[in-house]
GROMACS .gro file of C-alpha atoms in nm:
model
  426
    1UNK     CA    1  -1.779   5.350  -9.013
    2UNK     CA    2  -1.799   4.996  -9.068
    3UNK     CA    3  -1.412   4.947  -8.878
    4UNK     CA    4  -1.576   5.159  -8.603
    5UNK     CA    5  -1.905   4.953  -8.545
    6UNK     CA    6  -1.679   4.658  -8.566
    7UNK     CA    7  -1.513   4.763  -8.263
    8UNK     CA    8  -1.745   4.837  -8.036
    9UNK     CA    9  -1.955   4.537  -8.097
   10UNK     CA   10  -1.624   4.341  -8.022
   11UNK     CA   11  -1.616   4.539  -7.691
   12UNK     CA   12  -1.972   4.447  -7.598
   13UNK     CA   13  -1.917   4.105  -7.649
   14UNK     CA   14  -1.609   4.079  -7.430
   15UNK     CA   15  -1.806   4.276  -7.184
   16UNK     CA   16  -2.108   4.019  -7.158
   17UNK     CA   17  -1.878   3.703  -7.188
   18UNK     CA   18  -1.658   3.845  -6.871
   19UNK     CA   19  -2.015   3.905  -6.643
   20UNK     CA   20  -2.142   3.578  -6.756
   21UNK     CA   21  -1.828   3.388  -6.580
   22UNK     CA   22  -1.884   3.269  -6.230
   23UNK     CA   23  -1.644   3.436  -5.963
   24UNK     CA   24  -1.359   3.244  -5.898
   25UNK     CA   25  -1.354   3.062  -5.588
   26UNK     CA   26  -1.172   3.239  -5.294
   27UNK     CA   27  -0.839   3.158  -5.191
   28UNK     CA   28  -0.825   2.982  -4.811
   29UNK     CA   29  -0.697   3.200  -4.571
   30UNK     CA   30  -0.468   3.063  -4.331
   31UNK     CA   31  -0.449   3.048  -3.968
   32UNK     CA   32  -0.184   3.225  -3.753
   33UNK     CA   33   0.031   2.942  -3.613
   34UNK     CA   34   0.026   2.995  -3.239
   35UNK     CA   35   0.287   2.853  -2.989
   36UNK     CA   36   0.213   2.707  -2.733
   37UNK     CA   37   0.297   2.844  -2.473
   38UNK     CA   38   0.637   2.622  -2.264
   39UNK     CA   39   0.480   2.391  -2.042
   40UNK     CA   40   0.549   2.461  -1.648
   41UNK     CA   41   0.782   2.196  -1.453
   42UNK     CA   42   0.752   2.115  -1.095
   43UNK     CA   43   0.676   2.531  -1.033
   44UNK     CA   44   0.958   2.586  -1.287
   45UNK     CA   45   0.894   2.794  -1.634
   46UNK     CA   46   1.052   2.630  -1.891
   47UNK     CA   47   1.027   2.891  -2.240
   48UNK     CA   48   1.372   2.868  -2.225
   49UNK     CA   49   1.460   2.586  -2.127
   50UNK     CA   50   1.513   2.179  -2.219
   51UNK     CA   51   1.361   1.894  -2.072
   52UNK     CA   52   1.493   1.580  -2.021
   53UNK     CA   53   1.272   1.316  -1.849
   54UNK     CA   54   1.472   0.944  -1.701
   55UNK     CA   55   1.489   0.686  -1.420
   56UNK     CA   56   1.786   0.615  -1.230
   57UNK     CA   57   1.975   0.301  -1.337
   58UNK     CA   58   2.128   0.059  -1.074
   59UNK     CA   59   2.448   0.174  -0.959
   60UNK     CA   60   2.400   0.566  -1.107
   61UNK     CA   61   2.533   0.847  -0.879
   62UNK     CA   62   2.445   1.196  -0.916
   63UNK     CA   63   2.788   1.316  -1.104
   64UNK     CA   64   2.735   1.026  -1.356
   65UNK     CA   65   2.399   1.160  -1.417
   66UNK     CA   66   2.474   1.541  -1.464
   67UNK     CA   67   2.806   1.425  -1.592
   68UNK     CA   68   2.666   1.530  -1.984
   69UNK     CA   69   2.504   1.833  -1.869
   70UNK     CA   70   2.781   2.070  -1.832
   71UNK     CA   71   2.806   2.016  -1.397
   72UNK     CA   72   3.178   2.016  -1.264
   73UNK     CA   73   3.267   1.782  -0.963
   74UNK     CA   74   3.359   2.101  -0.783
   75UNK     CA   75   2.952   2.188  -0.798
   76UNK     CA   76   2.823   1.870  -0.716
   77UNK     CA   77   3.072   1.833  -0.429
   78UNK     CA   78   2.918   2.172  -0.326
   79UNK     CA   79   2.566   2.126  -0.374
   80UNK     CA   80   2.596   1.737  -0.142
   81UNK     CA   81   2.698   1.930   0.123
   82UNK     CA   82   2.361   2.181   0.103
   83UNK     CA   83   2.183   1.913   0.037
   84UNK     CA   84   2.273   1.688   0.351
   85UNK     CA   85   1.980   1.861   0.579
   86UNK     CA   86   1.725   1.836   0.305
   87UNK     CA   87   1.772   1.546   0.114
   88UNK     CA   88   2.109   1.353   0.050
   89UNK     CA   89   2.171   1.267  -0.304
   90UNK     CA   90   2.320   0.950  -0.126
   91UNK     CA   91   1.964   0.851  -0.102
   92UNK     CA   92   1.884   0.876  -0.452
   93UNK     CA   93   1.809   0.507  -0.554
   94UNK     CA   94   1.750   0.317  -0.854
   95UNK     CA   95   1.464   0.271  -1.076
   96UNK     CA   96   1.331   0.622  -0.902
   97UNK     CA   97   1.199   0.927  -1.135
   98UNK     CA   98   1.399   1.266  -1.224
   99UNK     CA   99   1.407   1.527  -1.461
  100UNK     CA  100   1.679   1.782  -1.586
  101UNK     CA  101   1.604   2.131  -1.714
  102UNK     CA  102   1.874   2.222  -1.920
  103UNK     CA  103   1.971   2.539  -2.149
  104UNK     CA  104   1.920   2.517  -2.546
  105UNK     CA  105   2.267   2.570  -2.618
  106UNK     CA  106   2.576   2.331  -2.733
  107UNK     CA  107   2.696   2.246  -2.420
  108UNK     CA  108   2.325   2.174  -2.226
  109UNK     CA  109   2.444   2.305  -1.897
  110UNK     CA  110   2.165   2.191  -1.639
  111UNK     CA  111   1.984   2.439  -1.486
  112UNK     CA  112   1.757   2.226  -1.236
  113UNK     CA  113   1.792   1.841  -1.122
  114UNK     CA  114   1.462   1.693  -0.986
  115UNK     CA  115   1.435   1.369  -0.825
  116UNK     CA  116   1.116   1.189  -0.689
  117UNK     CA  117   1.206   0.949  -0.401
  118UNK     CA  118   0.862   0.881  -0.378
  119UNK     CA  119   0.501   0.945  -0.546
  120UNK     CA  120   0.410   1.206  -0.253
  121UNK     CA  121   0.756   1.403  -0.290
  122UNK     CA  122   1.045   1.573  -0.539
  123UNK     CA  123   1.347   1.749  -0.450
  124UNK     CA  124   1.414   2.023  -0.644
  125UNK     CA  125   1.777   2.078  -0.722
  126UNK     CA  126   1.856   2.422  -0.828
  127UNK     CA  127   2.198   2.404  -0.979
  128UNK     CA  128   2.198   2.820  -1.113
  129UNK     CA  129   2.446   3.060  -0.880
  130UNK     CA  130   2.486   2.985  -0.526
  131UNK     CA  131   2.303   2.604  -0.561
  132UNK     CA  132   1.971   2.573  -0.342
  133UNK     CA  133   1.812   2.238  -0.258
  134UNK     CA  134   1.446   2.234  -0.196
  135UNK     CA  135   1.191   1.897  -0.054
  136UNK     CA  136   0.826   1.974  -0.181
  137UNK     CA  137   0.534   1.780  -0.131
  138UNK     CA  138   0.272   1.632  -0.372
  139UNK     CA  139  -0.063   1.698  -0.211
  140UNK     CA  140  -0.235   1.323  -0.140
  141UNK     CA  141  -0.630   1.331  -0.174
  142UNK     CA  142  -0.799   1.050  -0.038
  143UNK     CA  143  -1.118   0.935  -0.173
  144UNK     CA  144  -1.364   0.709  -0.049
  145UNK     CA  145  -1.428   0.404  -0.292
  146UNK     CA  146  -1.594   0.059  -0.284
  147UNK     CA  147  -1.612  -0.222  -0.445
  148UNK     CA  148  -1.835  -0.554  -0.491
  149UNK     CA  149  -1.889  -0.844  -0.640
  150UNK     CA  150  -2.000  -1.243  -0.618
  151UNK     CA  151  -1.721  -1.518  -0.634
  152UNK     CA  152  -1.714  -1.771  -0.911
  153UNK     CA  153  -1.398  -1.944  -0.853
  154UNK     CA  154  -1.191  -1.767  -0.586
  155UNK     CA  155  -1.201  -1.458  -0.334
  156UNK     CA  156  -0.877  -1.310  -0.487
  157UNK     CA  157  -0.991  -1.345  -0.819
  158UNK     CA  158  -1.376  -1.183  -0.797
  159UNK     CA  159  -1.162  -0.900  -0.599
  160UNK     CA  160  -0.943  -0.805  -0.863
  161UNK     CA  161  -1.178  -0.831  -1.143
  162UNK     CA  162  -1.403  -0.611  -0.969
  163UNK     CA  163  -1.104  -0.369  -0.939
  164UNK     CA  164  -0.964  -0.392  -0.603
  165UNK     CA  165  -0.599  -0.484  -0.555
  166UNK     CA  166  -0.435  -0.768  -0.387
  167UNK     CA  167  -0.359  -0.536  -0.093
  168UNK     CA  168  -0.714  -0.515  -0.030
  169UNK     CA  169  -0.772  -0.864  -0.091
  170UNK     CA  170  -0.506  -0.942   0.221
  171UNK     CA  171  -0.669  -0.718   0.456
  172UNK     CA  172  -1.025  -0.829   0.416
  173UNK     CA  173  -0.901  -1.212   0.423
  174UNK     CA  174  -0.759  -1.100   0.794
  175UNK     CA  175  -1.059  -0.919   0.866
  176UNK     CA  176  -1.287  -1.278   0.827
  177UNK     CA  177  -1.023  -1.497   0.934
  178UNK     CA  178  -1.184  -1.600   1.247
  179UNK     CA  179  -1.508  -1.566   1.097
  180UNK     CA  180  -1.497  -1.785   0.788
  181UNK     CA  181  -1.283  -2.098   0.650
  182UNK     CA  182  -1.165  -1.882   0.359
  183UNK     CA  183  -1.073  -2.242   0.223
  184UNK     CA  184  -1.443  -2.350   0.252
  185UNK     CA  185  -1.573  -2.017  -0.015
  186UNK     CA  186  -1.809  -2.129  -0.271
  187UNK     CA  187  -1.961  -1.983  -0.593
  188UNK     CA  188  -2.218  -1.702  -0.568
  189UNK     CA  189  -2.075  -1.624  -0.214
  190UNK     CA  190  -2.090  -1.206  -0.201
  191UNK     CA  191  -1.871  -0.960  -0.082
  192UNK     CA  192  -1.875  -0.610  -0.021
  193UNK     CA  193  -1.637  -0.357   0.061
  194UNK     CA  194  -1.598   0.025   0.121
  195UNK     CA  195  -1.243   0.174   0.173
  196UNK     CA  196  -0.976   0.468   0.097
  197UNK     CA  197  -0.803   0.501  -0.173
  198UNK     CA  198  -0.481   0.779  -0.218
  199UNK     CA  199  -0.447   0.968  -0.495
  200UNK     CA  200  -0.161   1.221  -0.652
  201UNK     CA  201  -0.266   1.406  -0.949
  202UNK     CA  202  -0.531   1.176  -1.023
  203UNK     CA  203  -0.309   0.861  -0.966
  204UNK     CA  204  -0.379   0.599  -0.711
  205UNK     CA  205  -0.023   0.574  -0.477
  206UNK     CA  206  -0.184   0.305  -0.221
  207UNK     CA  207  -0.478   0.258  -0.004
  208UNK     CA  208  -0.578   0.335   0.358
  209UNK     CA  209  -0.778   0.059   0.569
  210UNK     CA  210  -1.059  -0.113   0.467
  211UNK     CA  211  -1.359   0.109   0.665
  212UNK     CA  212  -1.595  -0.184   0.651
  213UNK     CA  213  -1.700  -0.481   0.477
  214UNK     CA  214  -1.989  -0.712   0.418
  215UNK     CA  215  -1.979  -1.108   0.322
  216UNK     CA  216  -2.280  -1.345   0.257
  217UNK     CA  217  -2.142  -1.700   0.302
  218UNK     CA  218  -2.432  -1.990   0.216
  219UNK     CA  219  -2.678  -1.679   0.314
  220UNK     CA  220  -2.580  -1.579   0.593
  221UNK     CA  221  -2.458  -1.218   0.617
  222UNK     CA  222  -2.160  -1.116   0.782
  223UNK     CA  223  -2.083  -0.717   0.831
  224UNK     CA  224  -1.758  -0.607   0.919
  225UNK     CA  225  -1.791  -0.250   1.069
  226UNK     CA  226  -1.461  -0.093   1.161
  227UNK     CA  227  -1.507   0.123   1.485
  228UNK     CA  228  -1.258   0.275   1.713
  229UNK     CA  229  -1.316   0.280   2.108
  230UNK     CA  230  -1.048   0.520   2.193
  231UNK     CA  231  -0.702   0.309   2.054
  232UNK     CA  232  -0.705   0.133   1.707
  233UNK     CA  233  -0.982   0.054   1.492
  234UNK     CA  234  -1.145  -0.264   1.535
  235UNK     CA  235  -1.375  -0.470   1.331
  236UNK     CA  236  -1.741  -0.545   1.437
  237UNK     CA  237  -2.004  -0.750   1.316
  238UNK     CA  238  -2.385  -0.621   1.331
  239UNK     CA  239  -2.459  -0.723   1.716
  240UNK     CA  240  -2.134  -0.529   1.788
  241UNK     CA  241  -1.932  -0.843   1.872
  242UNK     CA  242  -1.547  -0.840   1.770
  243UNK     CA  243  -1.451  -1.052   1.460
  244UNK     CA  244  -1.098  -1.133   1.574
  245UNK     CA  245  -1.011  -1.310   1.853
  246UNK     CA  246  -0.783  -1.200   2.154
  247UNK     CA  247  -0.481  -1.411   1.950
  248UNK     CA  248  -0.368  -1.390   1.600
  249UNK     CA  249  -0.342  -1.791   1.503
  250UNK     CA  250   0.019  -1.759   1.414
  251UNK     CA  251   0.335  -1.562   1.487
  252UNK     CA  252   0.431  -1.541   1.151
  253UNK     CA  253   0.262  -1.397   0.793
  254UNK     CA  254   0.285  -1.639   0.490
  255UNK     CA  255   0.472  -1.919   0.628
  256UNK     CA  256   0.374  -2.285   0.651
  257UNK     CA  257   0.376  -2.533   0.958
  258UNK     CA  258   0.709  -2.743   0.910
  259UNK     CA  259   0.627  -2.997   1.220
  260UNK     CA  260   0.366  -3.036   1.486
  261UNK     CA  261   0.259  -3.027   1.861
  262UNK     CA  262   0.355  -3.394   1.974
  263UNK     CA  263   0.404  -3.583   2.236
  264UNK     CA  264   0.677  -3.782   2.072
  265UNK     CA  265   0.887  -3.685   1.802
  266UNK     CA  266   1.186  -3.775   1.647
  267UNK     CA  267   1.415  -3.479   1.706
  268UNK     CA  268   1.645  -3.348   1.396
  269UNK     CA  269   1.941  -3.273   1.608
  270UNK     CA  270   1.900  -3.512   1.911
  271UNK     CA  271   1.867  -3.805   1.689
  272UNK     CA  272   1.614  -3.975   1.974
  273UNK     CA  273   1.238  -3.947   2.020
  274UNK     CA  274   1.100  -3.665   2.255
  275UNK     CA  275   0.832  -3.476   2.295
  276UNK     CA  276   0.764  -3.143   2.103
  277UNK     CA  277   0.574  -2.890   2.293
  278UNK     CA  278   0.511  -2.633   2.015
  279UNK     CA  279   0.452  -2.577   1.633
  280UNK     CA  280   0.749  -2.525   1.405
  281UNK     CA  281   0.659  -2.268   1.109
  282UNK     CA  282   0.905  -2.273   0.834
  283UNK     CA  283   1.076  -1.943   0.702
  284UNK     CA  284   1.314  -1.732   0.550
  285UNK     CA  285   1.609  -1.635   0.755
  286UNK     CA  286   1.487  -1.258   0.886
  287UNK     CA  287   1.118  -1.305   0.846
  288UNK     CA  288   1.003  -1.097   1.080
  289UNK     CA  289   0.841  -1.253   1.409
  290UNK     CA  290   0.513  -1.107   1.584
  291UNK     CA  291   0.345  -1.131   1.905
  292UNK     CA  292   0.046  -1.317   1.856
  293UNK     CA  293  -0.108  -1.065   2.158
  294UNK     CA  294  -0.061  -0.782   2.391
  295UNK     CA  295   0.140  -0.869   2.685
  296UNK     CA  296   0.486  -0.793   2.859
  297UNK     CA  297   0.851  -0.941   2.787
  298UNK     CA  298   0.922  -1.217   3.067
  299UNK     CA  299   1.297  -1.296   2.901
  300UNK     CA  300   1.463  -1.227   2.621
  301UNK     CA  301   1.774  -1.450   2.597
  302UNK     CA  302   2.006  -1.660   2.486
  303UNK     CA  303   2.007  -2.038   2.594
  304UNK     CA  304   2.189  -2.292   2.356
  305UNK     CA  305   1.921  -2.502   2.298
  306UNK     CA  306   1.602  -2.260   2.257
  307UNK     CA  307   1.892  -1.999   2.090
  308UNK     CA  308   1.789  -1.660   2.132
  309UNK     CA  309   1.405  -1.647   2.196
  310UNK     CA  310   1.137  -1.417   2.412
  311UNK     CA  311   0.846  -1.542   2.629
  312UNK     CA  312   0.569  -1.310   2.657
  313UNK     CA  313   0.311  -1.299   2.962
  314UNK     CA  314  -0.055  -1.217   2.815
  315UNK     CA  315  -0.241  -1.234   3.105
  316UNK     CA  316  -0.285  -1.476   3.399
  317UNK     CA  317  -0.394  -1.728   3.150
  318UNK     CA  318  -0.170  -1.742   2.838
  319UNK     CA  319   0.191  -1.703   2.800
  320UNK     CA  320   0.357  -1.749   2.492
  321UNK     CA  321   0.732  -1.811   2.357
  322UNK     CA  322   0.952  -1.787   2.039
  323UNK     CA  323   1.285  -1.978   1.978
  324UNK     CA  324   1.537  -2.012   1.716
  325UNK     CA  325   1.571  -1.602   1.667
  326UNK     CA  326   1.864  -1.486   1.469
  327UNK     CA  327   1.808  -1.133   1.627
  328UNK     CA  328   1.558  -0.973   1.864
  329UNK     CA  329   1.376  -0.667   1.758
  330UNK     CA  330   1.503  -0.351   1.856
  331UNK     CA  331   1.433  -0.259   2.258
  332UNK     CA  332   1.326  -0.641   2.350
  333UNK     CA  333   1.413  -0.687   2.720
  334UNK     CA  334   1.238  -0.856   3.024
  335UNK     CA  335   0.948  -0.541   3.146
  336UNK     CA  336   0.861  -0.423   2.831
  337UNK     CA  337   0.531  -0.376   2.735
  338UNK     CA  338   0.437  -0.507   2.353
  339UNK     CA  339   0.077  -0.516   2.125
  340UNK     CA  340  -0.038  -0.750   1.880
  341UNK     CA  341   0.129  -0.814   1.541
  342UNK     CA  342   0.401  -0.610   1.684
  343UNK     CA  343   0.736  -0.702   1.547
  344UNK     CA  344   0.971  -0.902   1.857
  345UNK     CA  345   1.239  -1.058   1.655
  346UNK     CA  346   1.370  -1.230   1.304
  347UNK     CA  347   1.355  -1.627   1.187
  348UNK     CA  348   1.683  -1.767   1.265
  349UNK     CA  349   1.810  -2.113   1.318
  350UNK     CA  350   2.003  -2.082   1.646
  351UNK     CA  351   2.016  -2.317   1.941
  352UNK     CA  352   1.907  -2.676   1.836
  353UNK     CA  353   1.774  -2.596   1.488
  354UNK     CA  354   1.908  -2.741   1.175
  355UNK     CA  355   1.807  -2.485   0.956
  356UNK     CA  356   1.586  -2.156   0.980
  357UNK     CA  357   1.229  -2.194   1.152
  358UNK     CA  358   1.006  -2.052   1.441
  359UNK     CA  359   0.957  -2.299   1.728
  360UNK     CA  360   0.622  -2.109   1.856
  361UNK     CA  361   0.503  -2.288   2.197
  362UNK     CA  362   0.197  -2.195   2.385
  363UNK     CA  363   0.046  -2.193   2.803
  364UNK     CA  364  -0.265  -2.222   2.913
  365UNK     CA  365  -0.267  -2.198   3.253
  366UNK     CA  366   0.075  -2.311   3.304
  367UNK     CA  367   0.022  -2.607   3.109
  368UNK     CA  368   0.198  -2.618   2.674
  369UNK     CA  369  -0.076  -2.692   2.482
  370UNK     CA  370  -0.123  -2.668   2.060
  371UNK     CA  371  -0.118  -2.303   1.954
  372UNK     CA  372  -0.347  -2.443   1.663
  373UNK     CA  373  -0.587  -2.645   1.852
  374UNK     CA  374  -0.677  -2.411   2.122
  375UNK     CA  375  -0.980  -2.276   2.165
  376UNK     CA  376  -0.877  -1.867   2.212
  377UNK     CA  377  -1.074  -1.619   2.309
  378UNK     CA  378  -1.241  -1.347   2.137
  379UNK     CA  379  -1.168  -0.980   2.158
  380UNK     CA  380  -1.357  -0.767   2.366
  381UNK     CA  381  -1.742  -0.630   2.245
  382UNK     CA  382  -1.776  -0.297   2.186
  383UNK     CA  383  -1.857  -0.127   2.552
  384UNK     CA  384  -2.190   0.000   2.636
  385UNK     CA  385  -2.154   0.354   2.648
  386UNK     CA  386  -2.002   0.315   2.275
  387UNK     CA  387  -2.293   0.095   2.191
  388UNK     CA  388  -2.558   0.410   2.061
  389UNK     CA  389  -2.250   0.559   1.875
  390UNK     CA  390  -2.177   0.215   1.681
  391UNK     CA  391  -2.556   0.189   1.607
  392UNK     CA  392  -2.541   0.507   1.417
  393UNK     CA  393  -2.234   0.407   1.223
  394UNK     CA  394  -2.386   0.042   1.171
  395UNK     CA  395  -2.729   0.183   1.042
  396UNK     CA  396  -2.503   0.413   0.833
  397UNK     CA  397  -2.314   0.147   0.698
  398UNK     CA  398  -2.589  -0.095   0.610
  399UNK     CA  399  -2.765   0.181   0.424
  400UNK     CA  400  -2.432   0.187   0.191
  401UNK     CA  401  -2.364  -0.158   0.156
  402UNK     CA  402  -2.738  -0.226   0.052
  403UNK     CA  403  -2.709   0.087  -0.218
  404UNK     CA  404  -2.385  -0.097  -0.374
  405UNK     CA  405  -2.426  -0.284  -0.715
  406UNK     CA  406  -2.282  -0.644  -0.711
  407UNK     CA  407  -2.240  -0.617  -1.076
  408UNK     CA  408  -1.966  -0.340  -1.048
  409UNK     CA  409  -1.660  -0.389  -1.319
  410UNK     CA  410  -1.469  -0.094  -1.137
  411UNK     CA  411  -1.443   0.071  -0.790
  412UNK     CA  412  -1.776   0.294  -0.706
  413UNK     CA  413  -1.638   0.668  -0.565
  414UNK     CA  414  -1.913   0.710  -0.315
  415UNK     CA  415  -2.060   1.069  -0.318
  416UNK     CA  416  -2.008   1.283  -0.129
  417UNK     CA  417  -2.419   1.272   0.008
  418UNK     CA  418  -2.325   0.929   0.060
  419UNK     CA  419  -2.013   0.941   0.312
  420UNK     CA  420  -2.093   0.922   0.646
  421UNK     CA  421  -1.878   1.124   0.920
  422UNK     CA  422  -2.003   0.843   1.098
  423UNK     CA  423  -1.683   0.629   0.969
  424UNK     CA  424  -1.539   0.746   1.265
  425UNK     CA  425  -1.202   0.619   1.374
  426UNK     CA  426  -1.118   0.470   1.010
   0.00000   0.00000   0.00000
């Protein structure tokens, strides 16, 4: 008896000690790893499949490229010659993008080449069975943005910090050339400006015209609304008068005046004092040349002291001329027709010229006068049946310019409420 209540009054004890412990804590469970699933390349699956992303180094041909990826000389041979109508991997430069898709195995045969000649296009070559070369392109959005600010020390840097680009910065100093002494800006002068910008997957790949700007210089406001009367866009201030003038100032873009109009100078060559009846710009050999207006070729010839030059007839009041070429432009020739800032020939230094240079020379009324001291003659107002259409687009304008903050850090997208179809011509 006393073995057997010894017992069970060991077994109740056990029994109350084990449903006094706490439970024990429950092991984690873990998650199911789940692949991801192979990311898709250029339209191309790639679960089974390598990728290997480069640039193209100077000098680098397409064999040398696929030359570790398995690609005989026999296929690329064959795949140049499909290629020729698409794109020719002749053209396939340096420092340009491209990918290879490639099996998993030991020898990493390629399966795909692409190559991005620009930001708006890839060529897809498939390099599997009978070779196939395909051109795609990237769809370019274009989305209306502006920017603002007020100048501390210069217009190119205010510009930049408020995020535009140096492009931008160019265009809008052209816009106000005739306008304003851009050398003459002060601090707490404003600017304003609303443009395009061109995006590929959410990555700006340039920008489109500056639509229309605003600048307040010692108070005084200055729009710039950009308005089309049936040609090219134009630039207008509020009261619908043009902001450039029927002349660009100079022939040639950043270049610097190397001698002056005068009535006696000592010539280079000559070695004697004579006069000089135009304005020498200094250059690099193949700078490109531009007519300063619209007009039509008079000559364009060789003599040996002007070298090879063209003389351009405006109107019955200006005619203009352009020595020392080393080339003319293609289809220069006495008759044809030509428009501003279009290309006519290349710096040079033949003729009489001891180096490269422009010799730019100017009439007014058959008389050579200084291309830079001439008074010229402004562009053409917008016409009066345009005149309700521009009012609409200038009323639209101001309404935007006025809603822009001048403290901007970045580019302001404008909504979509906000763009006016108005912009019309841009």
């Amino acid at each position: 008896m006393l073995v057997f209540f010894t017992v069970v009054q060991n077994l109740t004890f056990e029994k109350a000690s084990a449903q006094s412990k706490p439970n024990a804590p429950a092991q984690p469970v873990q998650p199911t790893k789940v692949k991801a699933p192979a990311p898709i390349v250029y339209g191309i699956p790639t679960d089974s499949l390598e990728i290997v992303e480069a640039t193209v180094k100077r000098g680098e041909n397409l064999s040398e490229i696929l030359d570790e990826y398995n690609i005989s000389l026999t296929t690329i041979s064959e795949l140049a010659k499909k290629s020729r109508e698409v794109f020719n991997v002749r053209r396939i430069s340096a420092n340009r993008n491209y990918t290879i898709l490639h099996l998993p195995d030991s020898g990493k045969t390629a399966q795909y080449f692409i190559y991005e000649p620009s930001e708006t296009e890839y060529v897809i070559y498939d390099l599997r069975g009978d070779l196939n070369v395909i051109l795609e392109k990237r769809k370019v959005d274009t989305v209306e943005r502006a920017v603002a600010g007020i100048i501390q020390n210069s217009l190119f840097d205010a510009l930049i910090e408020a995020g535009g680009s140096a492009q931008l910065v160019n265009h809008f100093a052209d816009i106000y050339a005739w306008r304003l002494d851009l050398n003459r800006i002060q601090p707490g002068d404003k600017f304003k400006l609303i443009y395009d910008e061109h995006v590929v997957n959410g990555e700006t790949i340039g920008f489109g015209k500056i639509k229309s700007a605003y600048f307040e210089h010692e108070g005084k406001e200055i729009y710039a609304i950009g308005f089309s009367e049936g040609k090219s866009m134009g630039y207008y201030d509020q009261d619908g008068k043009s902001l450039k003038r029927a002349f660009l100032r100079e022939p040639l873009e950043y270049s610097r005046v190397s001698s002056r109009f005068s009535k006696n100078r000592f010539h280079p060559v000559q070695k004697r004092y004579k006069a000089h009846l135009g304005t020498d710009f200094a250059a690099r050999q193949g700078t490109p040349i531009r007519t300063v207006g619209d007009g039509v070729v008079l000559e364009a010839k060789y003599t040996s002291g002007n070298g090879y030059y063209v003389k351009i007839k405006h109107n019955k009041t200006y005619t203009t001329q352009y020595l020392h070429m080393s080339r003319f432009a293609k289809g220069m020739r006495p008759g044809k027709r030509v428009v501003q800032g279009q290309t006519i020939g290349y710096v040079g230094s033949t003729g009489l010229a001891t180096g490269p240079h422009l010799c730019y020379r100017f009439w007014k009324n058959g008389r050579q006068v200084d291309a830079l001291r001439v008074k010229l003659p402004s562009a053409n107002p917008i016409s009066k049946k345009n005149m309700d259409e521009f009012e609409e687009l200038k009323e639209a304008t101001i309404n935007q310019m006025q809603a822009l903050d001048l403290n901007g850090t970045k580019p302001q997208e404008l909504l979509a409420s906000d763009k006016q179809e108005a912009q019309k011509g841009a």
